Amino acid sequence: MIYHDTISFESEGGFYTLNVTEQIRDILRTSKISNGIAVVMYQHTTGVVMIIEHEPGILLDLKHALEKIAPTNGEYIHHFRDVDFNGFAHIRNAVMSSSLTIPVIDDDLALGRYQEIIVLDMQPEPFLRKIVIQIMGE
Amino acid sequence: MAPIKSIIFYLSGIVVPPLKDCVAASMPGYSKIDFSKKRALLKSTADLSMGKALLKDYLHEVISIGDLTLDAEKLEKEVLGHIKVNHDVLEVIAETEKLFKPVFICDYPSAWSQYLAEKLPSNKQIIGNTIFTDQMDLKDLELDLLEKTIKPLGYSPEYCLWFDAYEKRAMDALTYGAHAVIFVDARRLRREFVLREILPPLDHE
């Protein structure tokens, strides 16, 4: 059986995070799939989905680490076309992950005690955003 | 780690829903409202929380943005009707009250304080210890709020533990020098107290 759904949200932009773990659990319950896999994909190119502990210190550390990898005010060839100026967000997206695969075992996501599914949007401005969830199994 | 001397809860998102969610739930067809109007509504809600807008004017703005047919009084009742109290969280907070006198920050209009007191009948101490953001003369609901909350407590930020459902403000609290926790649910709230040895673990933990 294959089931899919989406989660839409209004990102504030900047370094916007959203914990979607419980929403995905709700979707899993609706799917009535007990065992299989769940795929969670962020449908944009300026953000990621990740599994981390939802702790503000980790988020701040991540923000600082990403600032070193792709600085917000860095120079990006992407900006030459003069359309948008979010090169840092695209590079961070490319080096991180747009999707996750999570085992579904006995009616639940097989997440560890401290693991949460967090969406991180790095687009500088507020936007409507969407993640897609597909669950396959029986 | 410095010992925690004060615990601060940003009520919205922890004990009661965020004001913006109560307002959105009172607007039929909110999901179809233009994104720019939603942003405008968000800004107006923040202005109300900071005392920069009158409740009456705000309600009229919501009616206009949502193209609603009800009057301001009925809309206010609708919004108040969407305030649901998270009693599981209150139970965990009550466990800490033997050790701390928690401070609560509320971004609802202070005009609703009586209504909130009635909604929280077994937790009148919350209202007694609540600071309403619309009475704080704030520049913003983030760093300025942190400073104006923590400084009067008389403790250095490192002695304060800030709970917030809004990630950005929790991160700001850390940057400010306080300890901070992103609120998820009552179970994980308790876990945070156990990790800091403020509460003992439950038998099954």
Coordinates of C-alpha atoms in Angstrom, one line a residue:
Chain A
M1 CA 0.0 0.0 0.0
I2 CA 1.2 3.5 -0.8
Y3 CA -0.1 6.6 1.0
H4 CA 0.9 10.2 0.6
D5 CA 0.1 13.6 2.1
T6 CA 1.6 17.1 2.4
I7 CA 2.2 19.5 5.2
S8 CA 2.1 23.2 4.3
F9 CA 3.4 25.9 6.5
E10 CA 4.2 29.6 6.5
S11 CA 7.9 30.1 6.9
E12 CA 9.1 33.3 8.5
G13 CA 12.3 33.1 6.5
G14 CA 15.8 33.6 7.8
F15 CA 16.6 30.5 9.9
Y16 CA 13.1 29.2 10.4
T17 CA 12.6 25.8 12.0
L18 CA 9.5 23.7 12.5
N19 CA 9.2 20.4 14.3
V20 CA 6.9 18.2 12.2
T21 CA 7.4 14.9 14.0
E22 CA 3.9 14.8 15.5
Q23 CA 2.2 15.9 12.3
I24 CA 4.0 13.1 10.4
R25 CA 2.9 10.6 13.1
D26 CA -0.7 11.8 12.6
I27 CA -0.3 11.1 8.8
L28 CA 1.1 7.7 9.6
R29 CA -1.9 6.9 11.8
T30 CA -4.3 8.1 9.0
S31 CA -2.4 5.9 6.5
K32 CA -3.2 2.8 8.6
I33 CA 0.2 1.4 7.5
S34 CA 1.8 -0.6 10.3
N35 CA 5.2 -1.6 8.8
G36 CA 7.2 -0.1 5.9
I37 CA 9.0 3.1 5.3
A38 CA 8.1 6.8 5.3
V39 CA 9.8 9.3 3.0
V40 CA 9.7 12.9 4.0
M41 CA 10.8 15.5 1.3
Y42 CA 11.1 19.2 1.5
Q43 CA 9.8 20.5 -1.8
H44 CA 12.0 23.6 -2.2
T45 CA 15.7 24.4 -2.8
T46 CA 16.4 26.7 0.1
G47 CA 15.8 24.4 3.0
V48 CA 16.1 20.9 4.3
V49 CA 14.5 18.2 6.5
M50 CA 16.7 16.7 9.2
I51 CA 16.6 14.5 12.2
I52 CA 18.1 16.1 15.2
E53 CA 17.4 16.7 18.9
H54 CA 15.1 19.7 19.1
E55 CA 17.3 21.7 21.4
P56 CA 18.0 25.4 20.9
G57 CA 21.8 25.0 21.5
I58 CA 22.0 22.5 18.7
L59 CA 20.1 24.8 16.4
L60 CA 22.4 27.7 17.2
D61 CA 25.5 25.6 16.7
L62 CA 24.0 24.4 13.3
K63 CA 23.4 28.0 12.4
H64 CA 27.0 29.0 13.2
A65 CA 28.3 25.9 11.3
L66 CA 26.3 26.7 8.2
E67 CA 27.4 30.3 8.4
K68 CA 31.0 29.0 8.0
I69 CA 30.1 26.7 5.1
A70 CA 28.0 29.2 3.2
P71 CA 28.0 32.7 4.7
T72 CA 24.8 34.7 4.4
N73 CA 26.7 37.7 3.1
G74 CA 29.1 35.7 0.9
E75 CA 29.6 36.2 -2.8
Y76 CA 27.6 33.8 -5.0
I77 CA 27.6 33.4 -8.8
H78 CA 23.9 32.6 -8.5
H79 CA 23.4 36.4 -7.7
F80 CA 24.9 37.4 -11.1
R81 CA 21.5 36.8 -12.8
D82 CA 20.1 39.6 -10.6
V83 CA 16.9 37.7 -9.7
D84 CA 17.3 36.7 -6.1
F85 CA 20.1 36.8 -3.6
N86 CA 19.8 33.6 -1.7
G87 CA 22.9 31.7 -2.9
F88 CA 23.8 30.8 0.7
A89 CA 20.5 29.0 1.2
H90 CA 20.9 27.0 -2.1
I91 CA 24.4 25.9 -1.2
R92 CA 23.3 24.9 2.3
N93 CA 20.4 23.0 0.8
A94 CA 22.7 21.2 -1.6
V95 CA 25.2 20.1 1.1
M96 CA 22.4 18.9 3.4
S97 CA 19.5 16.7 2.7
S98 CA 16.1 17.5 1.1
S99 CA 14.6 14.2 2.1
L100 CA 14.6 11.5 4.9
T101 CA 13.7 7.9 4.9
I102 CA 12.4 6.6 8.2
P103 CA 11.4 3.0 9.0
V104 CA 7.9 2.4 10.1
I105 CA 7.7 -0.4 12.7
D106 CA 4.6 -1.5 14.6
D107 CA 2.5 1.6 13.8
D108 CA 5.2 4.1 14.7
L109 CA 8.2 5.9 13.2
A110 CA 11.3 4.1 14.4
L111 CA 12.8 7.2 15.9
G112 CA 15.2 7.2 18.8
R113 CA 14.4 8.9 22.1
Y114 CA 15.8 12.3 21.2
Q115 CA 15.2 12.2 17.5
E116 CA 12.8 14.8 16.0
I117 CA 12.0 15.6 12.4
I118 CA 12.8 19.2 11.9
V119 CA 12.3 21.4 8.8
L120 CA 14.8 24.2 8.3
D121 CA 13.9 26.9 5.9
M122 CA 16.7 29.3 5.0
Q123 CA 15.0 31.5 2.4
P124 CA 15.7 35.1 3.5
E125 CA 12.0 36.2 3.1
P126 CA 8.8 34.6 4.4
F127 CA 7.2 32.1 2.0
L128 CA 4.6 29.4 1.9
R129 CA 6.4 26.1 2.1
K130 CA 5.5 22.4 1.7
I131 CA 6.8 19.0 2.6
V132 CA 5.6 15.8 1.0
I133 CA 5.2 12.6 2.9
Q134 CA 4.9 9.2 1.2
I135 CA 4.4 6.0 3.3
M136 CA 4.9 2.6 1.7
G137 CA 4.2 -0.7 3.4
E138 CA 1.4 -2.8 4.7
Chain B
M1 CA 26.5 25.1 34.9
A2 CA 25.2 27.8 37.2
P3 CA 22.3 26.7 39.4
I4 CA 18.9 27.7 38.1
K5 CA 17.2 30.3 40.2
S6 CA 14.3 31.4 38.1
I7 CA 12.1 29.6 35.5
I8 CA 10.3 31.5 32.9
F9 CA 7.5 30.2 30.6
Y10 CA 6.3 31.9 27.5
L11 CA 2.7 30.9 28.0
S12 CA 1.6 30.9 24.3
G13 CA 2.4 27.6 22.7
I14 CA 3.0 26.0 26.1
V15 CA 0.0 26.4 28.3
V16 CA -2.4 28.1 25.8
P17 CA -2.3 28.2 22.0
P18 CA -0.4 31.1 20.3
L19 CA -2.7 34.1 19.8
K20 CA -2.3 34.0 16.1
D21 CA -3.6 30.4 16.0
C22 CA -6.7 31.3 18.0
V23 CA -7.4 34.2 15.6
A24 CA -6.8 32.0 12.5
A25 CA -9.2 29.4 13.9
S26 CA -11.8 32.1 14.3
M27 CA -11.5 33.0 10.6
P28 CA -13.5 30.7 8.2
G29 CA -11.4 30.3 5.1
Y30 CA -8.2 31.4 6.7
S31 CA -6.2 29.0 4.6
K32 CA -7.4 30.7 1.4
I33 CA -6.4 34.2 2.5
D34 CA -3.7 35.8 0.5
F35 CA -0.2 35.2 1.9
S36 CA 0.6 38.9 2.1
K37 CA -2.6 39.5 4.1
K38 CA -1.6 36.7 6.4
R39 CA 1.8 38.4 7.0
A40 CA 0.0 41.7 7.7
L41 CA -2.2 39.9 10.2
L42 CA 0.8 38.4 11.9
K43 CA 2.4 41.9 12.2
S44 CA -0.9 43.3 13.6
T45 CA -1.0 40.4 16.1
A46 CA 2.5 41.2 17.2
D47 CA 1.6 44.9 17.5
L48 CA -1.3 44.0 19.7
S49 CA 0.9 41.8 21.9
M50 CA 3.3 44.7 22.3
G51 CA 0.6 47.2 23.2
K52 CA 1.0 49.1 20.0
A53 CA -2.5 48.5 18.9
L54 CA -5.9 48.6 20.7
L55 CA -7.8 45.3 20.9
K56 CA -10.9 47.0 19.4
D57 CA -8.9 48.2 16.3
Y58 CA -7.2 44.9 16.0
L59 CA -10.5 43.0 15.9
H60 CA -11.8 45.3 13.2
E61 CA -8.6 44.7 11.2
V62 CA -9.1 40.9 11.5
I63 CA -12.7 41.3 10.3
S64 CA -11.5 43.3 7.3
I65 CA -8.7 41.0 6.4
G66 CA -10.9 37.9 6.7
D67 CA -13.9 39.6 5.1
L68 CA -15.9 38.4 8.1
T69 CA -19.6 39.1 8.6
L70 CA -19.6 39.1 12.4
D71 CA -19.0 42.1 14.6
A72 CA -15.9 42.7 16.8
E73 CA -17.6 41.5 20.0
K74 CA -18.6 38.2 18.5
L75 CA -15.2 37.8 16.9
E76 CA -13.6 38.3 20.3
K77 CA -15.8 35.6 21.8
E78 CA -14.9 33.3 19.0
V79 CA -11.1 33.9 19.6
L80 CA -11.5 33.4 23.4
G81 CA -13.4 30.2 22.6
H82 CA -10.3 28.8 20.9
I83 CA -8.1 29.2 24.0
K84 CA -7.6 25.6 25.2
V85 CA -5.5 25.1 28.3
N86 CA -2.9 22.3 28.3
H87 CA -3.6 20.7 31.6
D88 CA -0.8 18.1 31.2
V89 CA 1.7 20.9 31.1
L90 CA 0.2 22.6 34.1
E91 CA 0.7 19.4 36.1
V92 CA 4.4 19.4 35.3
I93 CA 4.8 23.1 36.1
A94 CA 3.0 22.5 39.4
E95 CA 5.7 19.9 40.4
T96 CA 8.4 22.6 40.1
E97 CA 6.5 25.2 42.2
K98 CA 7.9 23.7 45.4
L99 CA 11.3 24.8 44.3
F100 CA 10.7 27.8 42.1
K101 CA 8.2 30.6 41.7
P102 CA 7.9 30.5 38.0
V103 CA 7.4 33.6 35.9
F104 CA 4.9 33.5 33.0
I105 CA 5.0 35.7 30.0
C106 CA 1.7 36.2 28.2
D107 CA 1.3 37.8 24.8
Y108 CA -2.5 37.9 24.9
P109 CA -4.1 41.3 25.6
S110 CA -4.0 42.1 29.3
A111 CA -7.7 42.9 29.0
W112 CA -8.3 39.2 28.9
S113 CA -6.5 38.6 32.3
Q114 CA -9.8 38.0 34.1
Y115 CA -10.9 35.5 31.4
L116 CA -7.6 33.7 31.6
A117 CA -7.9 33.5 35.4
E118 CA -11.2 31.8 35.1
K119 CA -9.8 29.4 32.4
L120 CA -7.0 28.4 34.8
P121 CA -9.1 27.9 38.0
S122 CA -6.6 25.6 39.7
N123 CA -3.7 27.6 38.7
K124 CA -4.5 31.1 39.8
Q125 CA -0.9 31.5 40.7
I126 CA -0.1 31.7 37.0
I127 CA -2.1 34.8 36.6
G128 CA -0.5 36.2 39.8
N129 CA 2.9 35.6 38.3
T130 CA 2.1 36.6 34.8
I131 CA 3.6 39.5 32.9
F132 CA 1.6 40.7 30.0
T133 CA 3.7 41.8 27.1
D134 CA 1.4 44.6 26.1
Q135 CA 2.4 46.3 29.4
M136 CA 6.1 46.0 28.9
D137 CA 6.8 48.8 26.4
L138 CA 8.6 46.4 24.1
K139 CA 10.4 47.1 20.8
D140 CA 10.1 43.4 19.9
L141 CA 8.9 40.1 21.2
E142 CA 12.4 38.6 21.2
L143 CA 15.6 40.2 22.6
D144 CA 13.9 43.2 24.1
L145 CA 11.4 40.9 25.8
L146 CA 14.1 38.7 27.2
E147 CA 16.0 41.7 28.6
K148 CA 12.9 43.3 30.1
T149 CA 11.8 40.0 31.6
I150 CA 15.1 38.8 33.0
K151 CA 16.7 42.0 34.2
P152 CA 14.0 42.8 36.8
L153 CA 14.3 39.3 38.3
G154 CA 17.6 40.4 39.7
Y155 CA 19.5 37.4 38.4
S156 CA 22.2 37.1 35.8
P157 CA 20.7 35.4 32.7
E158 CA 22.8 32.3 33.4
Y159 CA 20.7 31.6 36.4
C160 CA 17.5 31.7 34.4
L161 CA 15.8 28.9 32.4
W162 CA 13.5 30.0 29.6
F163 CA 10.9 27.7 28.1
D164 CA 9.4 28.7 24.8
A165 CA 7.5 27.0 21.9
Y166 CA 9.0 29.5 19.5
E167 CA 12.4 28.2 18.4
K168 CA 13.8 31.6 17.4
R169 CA 13.1 33.2 20.8
A170 CA 14.6 30.1 22.6
M171 CA 17.7 30.6 20.5
D172 CA 17.8 34.3 21.3
A173 CA 17.5 33.4 25.0
L174 CA 20.6 31.2 24.7
T175 CA 22.4 34.0 22.9
Y176 CA 21.3 36.4 25.7
G177 CA 23.1 34.0 28.2
A178 CA 20.1 32.2 29.7
H179 CA 19.4 28.5 29.5
A180 CA 16.6 27.7 27.1
V181 CA 14.4 24.9 26.1
I182 CA 12.1 24.5 23.1
F183 CA 8.8 23.3 24.3
V184 CA 7.4 20.3 22.5
D185 CA 5.0 18.6 24.9
A186 CA 4.4 17.8 28.6
R187 CA 6.4 14.6 28.5
R188 CA 9.4 16.3 27.1
L189 CA 9.0 19.3 29.3
R190 CA 9.3 17.0 32.3
R191 CA 12.3 15.3 30.7
E192 CA 14.1 18.6 30.6
F193 CA 13.5 19.1 34.3
V194 CA 14.8 15.6 35.0
L195 CA 17.9 16.2 32.8
R196 CA 18.6 19.3 34.9
E197 CA 18.0 17.4 38.2
I198 CA 15.1 19.8 39.0
L199 CA 12.6 16.9 39.1
P200 CA 13.2 13.2 39.9
P201 CA 12.7 10.7 37.1
L202 CA 9.5 8.8 37.0
D203 CA 9.7 5.1 37.7
H204 CA 9.5 4.2 34.0
E205 CA 12.1 6.8 32.9

